XYZ file of C-alpha atoms in Angstrom:
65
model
C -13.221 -19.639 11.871
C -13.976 -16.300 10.556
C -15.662 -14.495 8.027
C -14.457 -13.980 4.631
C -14.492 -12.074 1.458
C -14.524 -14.243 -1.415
C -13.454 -12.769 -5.228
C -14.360 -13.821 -7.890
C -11.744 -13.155 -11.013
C -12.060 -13.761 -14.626
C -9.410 -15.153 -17.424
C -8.328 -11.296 -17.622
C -7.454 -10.854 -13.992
C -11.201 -8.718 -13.520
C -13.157 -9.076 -10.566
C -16.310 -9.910 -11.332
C -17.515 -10.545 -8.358
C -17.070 -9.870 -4.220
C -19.303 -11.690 -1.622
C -18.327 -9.392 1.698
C -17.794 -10.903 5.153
C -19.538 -14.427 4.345
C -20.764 -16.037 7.241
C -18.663 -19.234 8.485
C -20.122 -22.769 8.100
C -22.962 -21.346 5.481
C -24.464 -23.306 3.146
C -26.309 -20.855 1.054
C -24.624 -20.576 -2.603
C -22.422 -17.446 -3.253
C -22.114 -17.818 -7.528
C -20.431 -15.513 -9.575
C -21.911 -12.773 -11.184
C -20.329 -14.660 -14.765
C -17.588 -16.482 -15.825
C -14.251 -16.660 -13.790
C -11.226 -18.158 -13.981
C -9.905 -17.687 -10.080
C -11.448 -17.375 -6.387
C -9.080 -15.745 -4.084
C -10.360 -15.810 -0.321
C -9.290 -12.925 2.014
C -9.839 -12.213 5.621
C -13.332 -10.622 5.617
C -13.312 -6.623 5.105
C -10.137 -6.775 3.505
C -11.947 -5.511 0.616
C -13.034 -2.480 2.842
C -9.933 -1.712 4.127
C -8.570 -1.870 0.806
C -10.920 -0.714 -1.796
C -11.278 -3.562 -4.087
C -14.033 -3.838 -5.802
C -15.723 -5.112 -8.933
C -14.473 -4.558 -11.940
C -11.216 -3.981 -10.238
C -7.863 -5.379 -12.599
C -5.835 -8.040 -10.033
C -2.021 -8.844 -11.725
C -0.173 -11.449 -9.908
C 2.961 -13.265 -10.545
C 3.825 -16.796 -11.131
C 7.321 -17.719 -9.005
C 8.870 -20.137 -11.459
C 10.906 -22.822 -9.232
């Protein structure tokens, strides 16, 4: 149980949106800041300790089994 940084990614891969070290068991509503395709949850500050932020381009790759 930990805090985490949840990112928000449109259908172009752009972050459109990072809530930083979100409290665990919350309730309140984190929404996106507009329309995304993908939420990818990280260990909170990874976004710190990485420099990812907002408008940021994310690429990944599909393995194909």
């Amino acid at each position: 149980i930990i805090p985490l940084d949840i990112i928000f990614i449109d259908s172009k891969g752009v972050i459109n949106t990072i809530h930083r070290k979100t409290s665990p068991f919350s309730e309140k509503s984190l929404p996106s800041k507009g329309k995304s395709q993908f939420v990818v949850e990280v260990n909170g500050g990874f976004c710190q300790r990485h420099n990812i932020n907002e408008g940021d381009l994310i690429e990944y790759k599909l393995d194909k089994k």
